[in-house]
């Protein structure tokens, strides 16, 4: 493959034989699984016709057990989205009004909105206060684009109650220093693992390898259709609880199950002993996620192979391939290339489009979104400069197991011609 030396290189237009390469693989996954899905749906509908129940049934329980085993966590509670899992984590930990929760400036908006959305709870009176929790934005590590522990330390205040470690793009945040900070200041660590199914982290202290969602106090997974595994219909998500929660674990497990089901703790349908919302997972999503969980490691390995080929194609160019930190297994939910300049970013995007490769929008810096920027939602911005600098230079390259050989080669060809 030859490499263009100039930014003025014009990519050849895709030939008629070249089909469009979609930015994400969910459509193809749906196609591949269609006949199995149809069978699953038919079975669930038949059962539901007899029992009148198609949420929180046996498949939801089986999914929870399977996730518990896969992640090696104390409990796993299925909910209706990753956002619900995040809100549940913030609410169930019963953080006092005025608490601050530290989050990275570079994440998906729902990490932040879920904090604003959650109730705070007064530890003395037990009173619930809406809007009592404040997200505090800090900067990201320049190589992994995940939460920077030094920036977290800078943001600590008397009000800090928790840290949300977002495993952005599929790579786990540097959990050891974050857990050390949490232990030193008695903070909770919530893992936002919405993008990190299949990612792992080797704890440098013990050499123990942890799955994403198993290392903090709670983990929050999205199981929407675009994720490494996900429901093909409605949204879905999952909350994990770990042994770090200690003696609080049994009550939190019970409260999480009540929380997703209108605050119902006992069997009586209309007695609501605690706070809750409607956030149950349906049986269709559970069956589908359960089936996909069995393929997760194989699919992640394929994502890694494809990513390695792209990174090799980029070697020697001025573009930066994703950095994989030592001891971490990157699950490559996204493969993001960093351009050296804005001009170079636009050049690569136009070449990708010219070659029939769809270019997805990339994540924005959350504190720069209108409701935070204009002070309309409570937040505190400590640092976001690095996030701003990096976010504007990233280009998302299609990277999913359903890509065909010809398509991977086509993408490699474009990457290898980067200046
Ligand atoms: C980092 C992050 N957090 C939270 C969420 C919210 O998950 P959901 O869309 O399932 O509500 C997402 C979804 O993409 C995400 O990427």
Coordinates of C-alpha atoms and ligand atoms in Angstrom, one line a residue:
X1 CA 0.0 0.0 0.0
X2 CA 1.5 3.4 -1.0
X3 CA 1.2 6.3 1.3
X4 CA 0.3 9.8 0.2
X5 CA 2.7 12.5 1.4
X6 CA 0.3 15.4 0.9
X7 CA -3.0 16.5 2.5
X8 CA -4.2 17.3 -1.1
X9 CA -4.5 13.6 -1.9
X10 CA -7.9 12.9 -3.4
X11 CA -9.4 9.5 -2.6
X12 CA -11.0 7.6 -5.5
X13 CA -14.8 7.4 -5.4
X14 CA -16.2 4.1 -4.3
X15 CA -17.0 1.8 -7.3
X16 CA -20.5 0.6 -7.9
X17 CA -19.5 -2.8 -6.5
X18 CA -18.4 -1.3 -3.2
X19 CA -21.3 -1.2 -0.8
X20 CA -21.6 1.4 2.0
X21 CA -19.8 0.3 5.2
X22 CA -22.1 1.2 8.1
X23 CA -20.6 3.1 11.0
X24 CA -22.0 0.5 13.4
X25 CA -22.7 -3.2 13.2
X26 CA -26.1 -3.4 14.9
X27 CA -28.1 -3.7 11.6
X28 CA -26.0 -6.6 10.5
X29 CA -26.1 -8.3 13.9
X30 CA -29.9 -8.1 13.7
X31 CA -29.9 -9.6 10.2
X32 CA -27.7 -12.5 11.3
X33 CA -29.8 -13.2 14.4
X34 CA -33.2 -12.7 12.8
X35 CA -34.3 -16.2 12.5
X36 CA -33.2 -17.0 16.1
X37 CA -34.8 -13.8 17.3
X38 CA -38.1 -14.7 15.6
X39 CA -38.1 -18.1 17.4
X40 CA -37.3 -16.5 20.7
X41 CA -40.1 -13.9 20.3
X42 CA -42.6 -16.5 19.4
X43 CA -41.8 -18.6 22.5
X44 CA -42.0 -15.6 24.8
X45 CA -45.3 -14.4 23.3
X46 CA -46.7 -17.9 23.7
X47 CA -45.6 -18.1 27.3
X48 CA -46.9 -14.5 28.0
X49 CA -50.3 -15.5 26.6
X50 CA -50.5 -18.1 29.3
X51 CA -48.9 -16.2 32.2
X52 CA -49.7 -12.6 31.3
X53 CA -46.1 -11.7 32.0
X54 CA -43.3 -10.6 29.7
X55 CA -41.1 -8.6 32.1
X56 CA -38.8 -9.7 34.9
X57 CA -39.4 -13.3 34.0
X58 CA -37.2 -16.4 33.9
X59 CA -35.0 -15.0 31.1
X60 CA -34.3 -11.8 33.1
X61 CA -33.2 -14.0 36.0
X62 CA -31.1 -16.2 33.8
X63 CA -29.4 -13.1 32.3
X64 CA -28.7 -11.7 35.8
X65 CA -27.1 -15.0 36.8
X66 CA -25.1 -15.3 33.6
X67 CA -23.7 -11.7 34.0
X68 CA -22.9 -12.4 37.7
X69 CA -20.9 -15.4 36.7
X70 CA -19.2 -13.7 33.7
X71 CA -18.2 -10.6 35.7
X72 CA -17.7 -12.4 39.1
X73 CA -19.7 -9.8 41.0
X74 CA -21.9 -10.1 44.0
X75 CA -25.1 -9.3 42.2
X76 CA -26.4 -8.2 38.8
X77 CA -29.8 -6.4 38.4
X78 CA -31.3 -6.1 35.0
X79 CA -32.9 -2.7 34.2
X80 CA -34.3 -1.0 31.1
X81 CA -31.3 1.1 30.1
X82 CA -27.7 2.1 31.0
X83 CA -29.1 5.5 32.0
X84 CA -31.4 3.8 34.5
X85 CA -28.5 1.7 35.9
X86 CA -26.6 5.0 36.5
X87 CA -29.5 6.7 38.1
X88 CA -30.1 3.6 40.2
X89 CA -26.5 3.6 41.4
X90 CA -26.6 7.3 42.3
X91 CA -29.9 7.0 44.1
X92 CA -29.4 3.7 45.9
X93 CA -26.2 4.7 47.5
X94 CA -28.3 7.3 49.4
X95 CA -25.9 10.2 49.0
X96 CA -26.8 13.3 51.1
X97 CA -28.2 16.5 49.4
X98 CA -25.4 18.7 48.2
X99 CA -23.2 15.8 47.3
X100 CA -20.8 16.1 44.4
X101 CA -20.1 13.2 42.0
X102 CA -16.9 13.5 39.9
X103 CA -17.2 12.5 36.3
X104 CA -15.0 12.9 33.2
X105 CA -15.8 15.8 30.8
X106 CA -15.4 13.4 27.9
X107 CA -18.3 10.9 28.2
X108 CA -21.8 10.4 26.8
X109 CA -24.2 13.0 28.2
X110 CA -26.2 10.4 30.2
X111 CA -23.4 9.9 32.7
X112 CA -24.0 13.5 33.8
X113 CA -27.7 13.8 33.3
X114 CA -28.2 10.6 35.4
X115 CA -26.4 12.4 38.3
X116 CA -28.7 15.5 37.9
X117 CA -31.7 13.2 37.6
X118 CA -31.1 11.2 40.8
X119 CA -32.6 11.9 44.2
X120 CA -30.3 12.7 47.1
X121 CA -31.3 11.3 50.5
X122 CA -30.8 13.0 53.8
X123 CA -28.9 10.4 56.1
X124 CA -30.7 11.6 59.3
X125 CA -34.3 12.2 58.2
X126 CA -34.3 9.9 55.1
X127 CA -36.0 12.7 53.1
X128 CA -35.6 12.5 49.3
X129 CA -34.4 15.7 47.4
X130 CA -34.6 16.0 43.7
X131 CA -31.6 17.8 42.1
X132 CA -29.5 17.3 45.2
X133 CA -26.6 15.8 43.4
X134 CA -24.1 17.7 41.3
X135 CA -21.8 16.4 38.6
X136 CA -18.3 17.7 38.8
X137 CA -16.4 17.6 35.5
X138 CA -12.7 16.8 35.4
X139 CA -10.3 16.1 32.6
X140 CA -9.2 13.0 30.9
X141 CA -5.9 11.1 30.4
X142 CA -4.2 12.3 27.2
X143 CA -3.5 8.7 26.0
X144 CA -6.5 6.6 27.1
X145 CA -9.1 9.4 27.0
X146 CA -10.5 8.0 30.3
X147 CA -10.8 9.8 33.7
X148 CA -7.4 11.3 34.8
X149 CA -6.8 10.4 38.5
X150 CA -4.7 13.6 39.0
X151 CA -7.6 15.7 37.8
X152 CA -10.0 13.8 40.1
X153 CA -7.7 14.6 43.1
X154 CA -7.8 18.3 42.1
X155 CA -11.6 18.3 42.1
X156 CA -12.1 16.7 45.6
X157 CA -14.1 18.8 48.0
X158 CA -15.8 18.3 51.3
X159 CA -18.9 17.5 49.3
X160 CA -17.4 14.8 47.1
X161 CA -19.3 11.5 47.7
X162 CA -18.5 9.4 44.6
X163 CA -16.5 9.1 41.4
X164 CA -18.0 7.7 38.2
X165 CA -15.2 6.0 36.3
X166 CA -16.3 5.9 32.7
X167 CA -14.7 3.2 30.6
X168 CA -14.8 5.3 27.5
X169 CA -14.7 3.8 24.0
X170 CA -14.2 0.3 25.5
X171 CA -11.1 0.7 27.6
X172 CA -11.3 0.7 31.4
X173 CA -10.3 3.8 33.3
X174 CA -7.2 3.5 35.5
X175 CA -9.0 1.9 38.4
X176 CA -6.2 1.3 40.9
X177 CA -5.4 5.0 41.6
X178 CA -9.1 5.9 41.6
X179 CA -9.9 3.1 44.2
X180 CA -7.0 4.3 46.3
X181 CA -8.4 7.9 46.2
X182 CA -11.8 6.5 47.1
X183 CA -10.5 4.5 50.0
X184 CA -8.5 7.5 51.3
X185 CA -11.5 9.9 51.2
X186 CA -14.3 7.4 51.8
X187 CA -15.9 7.8 48.4
X188 CA -18.0 5.4 46.3
X189 CA -16.8 4.3 42.9
X190 CA -19.4 3.8 40.3
X191 CA -18.2 2.2 37.0
X192 CA -19.9 3.5 33.9
X193 CA -19.3 0.3 31.8
X194 CA -21.9 1.2 29.2
X195 CA -19.2 0.9 26.5
X196 CA -17.0 -1.7 28.0
X197 CA -18.6 -5.2 27.9
X198 CA -15.6 -7.6 27.7
X199 CA -12.9 -5.1 28.8
X200 CA -10.6 -6.0 31.7
X201 CA -8.1 -4.4 34.0
X202 CA -5.1 -6.1 35.7
X203 CA -4.8 -4.6 39.2
X204 CA -1.1 -3.7 39.5
X205 CA -1.2 -4.3 43.2
X206 CA -2.5 -7.8 43.2
X207 CA -2.1 -8.9 39.5
X208 CA -5.8 -9.9 39.7
X209 CA -7.7 -9.3 36.5
X210 CA -11.1 -7.6 36.9
X211 CA -13.9 -7.4 34.3
X212 CA -15.4 -4.0 33.7
X213 CA -18.2 -3.4 36.2
X214 CA -16.6 -5.6 38.9
X215 CA -14.0 -3.4 40.5
X216 CA -15.8 -0.4 41.9
X217 CA -18.9 -0.5 44.3
X218 CA -21.4 -0.6 41.4
X219 CA -21.2 -1.1 37.7
X220 CA -23.6 0.2 35.1
X221 CA -24.0 -1.4 31.7
X222 CA -26.0 -0.3 28.7
X223 CA -27.4 -3.1 26.6
X224 CA -28.8 -1.0 23.8
X225 CA -28.5 -2.4 20.3
X226 CA -25.3 -0.6 19.2
X227 CA -23.3 -1.9 22.2
X228 CA -20.8 -4.9 22.1
X229 CA -23.8 -6.9 23.2
X230 CA -27.3 -5.5 23.3
X231 CA -31.0 -5.9 23.0
X232 CA -32.2 -5.8 19.4
X233 CA -35.5 -4.1 20.3
X234 CA -36.1 -1.8 23.2
X235 CA -33.3 -0.4 25.4
X236 CA -31.9 -2.4 28.2
X237 CA -29.2 -2.1 30.9
X238 CA -27.8 -3.8 34.0
X239 CA -26.5 -2.7 37.4
X240 CA -23.8 -4.7 39.2
X241 CA -23.1 -4.6 42.9
X242 CA -19.7 -5.8 44.3
X243 CA -18.4 -7.0 47.7
X244 CA -16.8 -3.5 48.2
X245 CA -20.3 -2.6 49.4
X246 CA -19.8 -4.9 52.4
X247 CA -22.7 -5.2 54.9
X248 CA -24.8 -2.9 52.7
X249 CA -24.9 -5.5 49.9
X250 CA -28.1 -7.5 50.9
X251 CA -30.2 -4.4 51.5
X252 CA -28.9 -2.8 48.3
X253 CA -29.7 -5.9 46.3
X254 CA -33.3 -5.9 47.6
X255 CA -33.7 -2.1 47.1
X256 CA -32.3 -2.2 43.5
X257 CA -34.9 -4.8 42.6
X258 CA -37.6 -2.8 44.3
X259 CA -36.3 0.4 42.7
X260 CA -36.8 -0.9 39.1
X261 CA -40.3 -2.1 40.0
X262 CA -42.1 0.9 41.6
X263 CA -40.6 0.5 45.0
X264 CA -42.4 -2.7 45.7
X265 CA -40.4 -4.8 48.3
X266 CA -42.9 -7.5 49.1
X267 CA -45.3 -9.5 47.1
X268 CA -48.3 -7.1 47.4
X269 CA -48.8 -5.4 44.1
X270 CA -49.8 -2.0 45.5
X271 CA -47.6 -1.7 48.5
X272 CA -44.6 0.4 47.8
X273 CA -42.3 0.4 50.8
X274 CA -39.5 2.2 49.2
X275 CA -38.7 4.6 46.3
X276 CA -38.8 3.2 42.8
X277 CA -39.5 3.9 39.1
X278 CA -40.6 1.8 36.2
X279 CA -37.3 0.3 34.9
X280 CA -37.9 -3.4 34.3
X281 CA -36.2 -5.4 31.6
X282 CA -38.5 -7.3 29.2
X283 CA -38.0 -11.0 28.4
X284 CA -37.2 -10.3 24.8
X285 CA -34.2 -8.2 25.6
X286 CA -33.1 -10.6 28.3
X287 CA -33.2 -13.6 25.9
X288 CA -31.3 -11.7 23.3
X289 CA -28.6 -10.4 25.6
X290 CA -28.2 -13.8 27.2
X291 CA -27.6 -15.4 23.8
X292 CA -25.1 -12.7 22.9
X293 CA -23.2 -12.9 26.2
X294 CA -22.0 -16.3 25.1
X295 CA -20.3 -14.8 22.1
X296 CA -19.0 -11.7 23.8
X297 CA -15.3 -12.8 24.3
X298 CA -15.1 -14.1 20.7
X299 CA -16.6 -10.9 19.4
X300 CA -14.2 -8.7 21.5
X301 CA -11.3 -10.8 20.2
X302 CA -12.4 -10.0 16.6
X303 CA -12.8 -6.3 17.4
X304 CA -9.2 -6.4 18.7
X305 CA -7.9 -8.1 15.6
X306 CA -9.5 -5.6 13.3
X307 CA -8.3 -2.7 15.6
X308 CA -4.7 -4.1 15.4
X309 CA -4.9 -4.1 11.6
X310 CA -6.1 -0.4 11.5
X311 CA -3.3 0.6 14.0
X312 CA -0.7 -1.1 11.8
X313 CA -2.1 0.7 8.7
X314 CA -1.7 4.0 10.6
X315 CA 1.9 3.4 11.7
X316 CA 4.2 6.0 10.2
X317 CA 1.4 8.5 9.6
X318 CA 0.8 11.6 11.6
X319 CA -2.5 10.2 13.0
X320 CA -2.6 8.5 16.5
X321 CA -4.0 5.0 16.8
X322 CA -5.9 4.2 20.1
X323 CA -3.5 3.6 23.0
X324 CA -3.9 0.4 25.0
X325 CA -2.6 0.8 28.5
X326 CA -0.5 -2.0 29.9
X327 CA -2.6 -4.6 31.7
X328 CA -5.9 -3.6 30.0
X329 CA -8.0 -5.5 27.5
X330 CA -9.6 -2.9 25.3
X331 CA -13.0 -4.0 24.1
X332 CA -13.0 -1.6 21.2
X333 CA -16.6 -0.5 21.4
X334 CA -15.2 2.4 19.3
X335 CA -12.0 2.6 17.3
X336 CA -11.1 6.3 17.4
X337 CA -8.2 7.8 15.5
X338 CA -6.7 11.1 16.6
X339 CA -5.9 13.5 13.8
X340 CA -2.9 15.9 14.2
X341 CA -5.0 18.9 13.2
X342 CA -8.6 19.8 12.5
X343 CA -7.8 20.1 8.8
X344 CA -6.3 16.5 8.9
X345 CA -9.5 15.3 10.6
X346 CA -11.7 16.7 7.9
X347 CA -9.4 15.3 5.2
X348 CA -9.6 11.7 6.7
X349 CA -13.4 12.0 7.1
X350 CA -13.8 13.1 3.5
X351 CA -11.6 10.3 2.2
X352 CA -13.5 7.7 4.3
X353 CA -16.8 9.0 2.8
X354 CA -15.4 9.0 -0.7
X355 CA -14.5 5.3 -0.2
X356 CA -18.1 4.5 0.9
X357 CA -17.2 4.3 4.6
X358 CA -19.8 5.9 6.9
X359 CA -18.4 8.3 9.4
X360 CA -20.2 8.4 12.7
X361 CA -20.6 11.5 14.8
X362 CA -18.1 11.5 17.8
X363 CA -18.8 12.4 21.4
X364 CA -19.0 16.1 22.5
X365 CA -17.5 17.5 25.6
X366 CA -20.3 17.3 28.1
X367 CA -19.8 20.5 30.1
X368 CA -19.9 22.4 26.8
X369 CA -23.4 21.2 26.1
X370 CA -26.0 24.0 26.4
X371 CA -27.7 23.1 29.7
X372 CA -24.3 23.0 31.5
X373 CA -22.6 25.8 29.5
X374 CA -25.4 28.2 30.2
X375 CA -25.7 27.2 33.9
X376 CA -29.2 25.8 33.5
X377 CA -28.3 22.5 35.2
X378 CA -26.2 22.3 38.4
X379 CA -22.6 21.3 37.8
X380 CA -19.1 22.3 38.7
X381 CA -16.4 22.4 35.9
X382 CA -12.9 21.8 37.3
X383 CA -11.0 20.9 34.1
X384 CA -12.0 20.0 30.5
X385 CA -9.2 21.5 28.3
X386 CA -7.6 18.3 27.4
X387 CA -11.0 16.7 26.7
X388 CA -11.8 19.7 24.3
X389 CA -8.5 19.5 22.5
X390 CA -8.8 15.7 22.0
X391 CA -12.6 15.4 21.3
X392 CA -12.4 17.7 18.2
X393 CA -9.6 15.7 16.6
X394 CA -11.2 12.2 16.9
X395 CA -12.5 10.3 13.9
X396 CA -14.6 7.1 14.5
X397 CA -13.6 4.2 12.2
X398 CA -16.1 1.3 11.8
X399 CA -14.8 -1.6 13.9
X400 CA -17.2 -4.5 14.6
X401 CA -17.2 -8.2 14.2
X402 CA -19.7 -8.2 11.3
X403 CA -17.3 -6.3 9.0
X404 CA -16.3 -8.3 5.9
X405 CA -12.7 -8.9 4.8
X406 CA -13.1 -6.6 1.7
X407 CA -14.4 -3.8 4.0
X408 CA -11.6 -4.1 6.5
X409 CA -9.1 -4.0 3.6
X410 CA -10.9 -0.9 2.2
X411 CA -10.6 0.9 5.5
X412 CA -7.0 -0.1 6.0
X413 CA -6.2 1.3 2.5
X414 CA -7.7 4.7 3.5
X415 CA -5.9 4.7 6.8
X416 CA -2.6 3.8 5.3
X417 CA -2.8 6.8 3.0
X418 CA -3.2 9.3 5.9
X419 CA -0.5 11.9 5.7
Ligands
LIG1 C1 -20.7 6.2 28.6 C2 -22.2 5.9 28.5 N1 -22.9 6.1 29.7 C3 -24.2 5.9 29.7 C4 -24.9 5.5 28.6 C5 -26.4 5.4 28.6 O1 -26.8 4.1 28.3 P1 -28.3 3.9 27.6 O2 -28.2 4.5 26.3 O3 -28.5 2.4 27.6 O4 -29.2 4.6 28.5 C6 -24.2 5.4 27.4 C7 -24.9 5.0 26.1 O5 -24.4 4.9 25.1 C8 -22.8 5.6 27.3 O6 -22.1 5.5 26.2

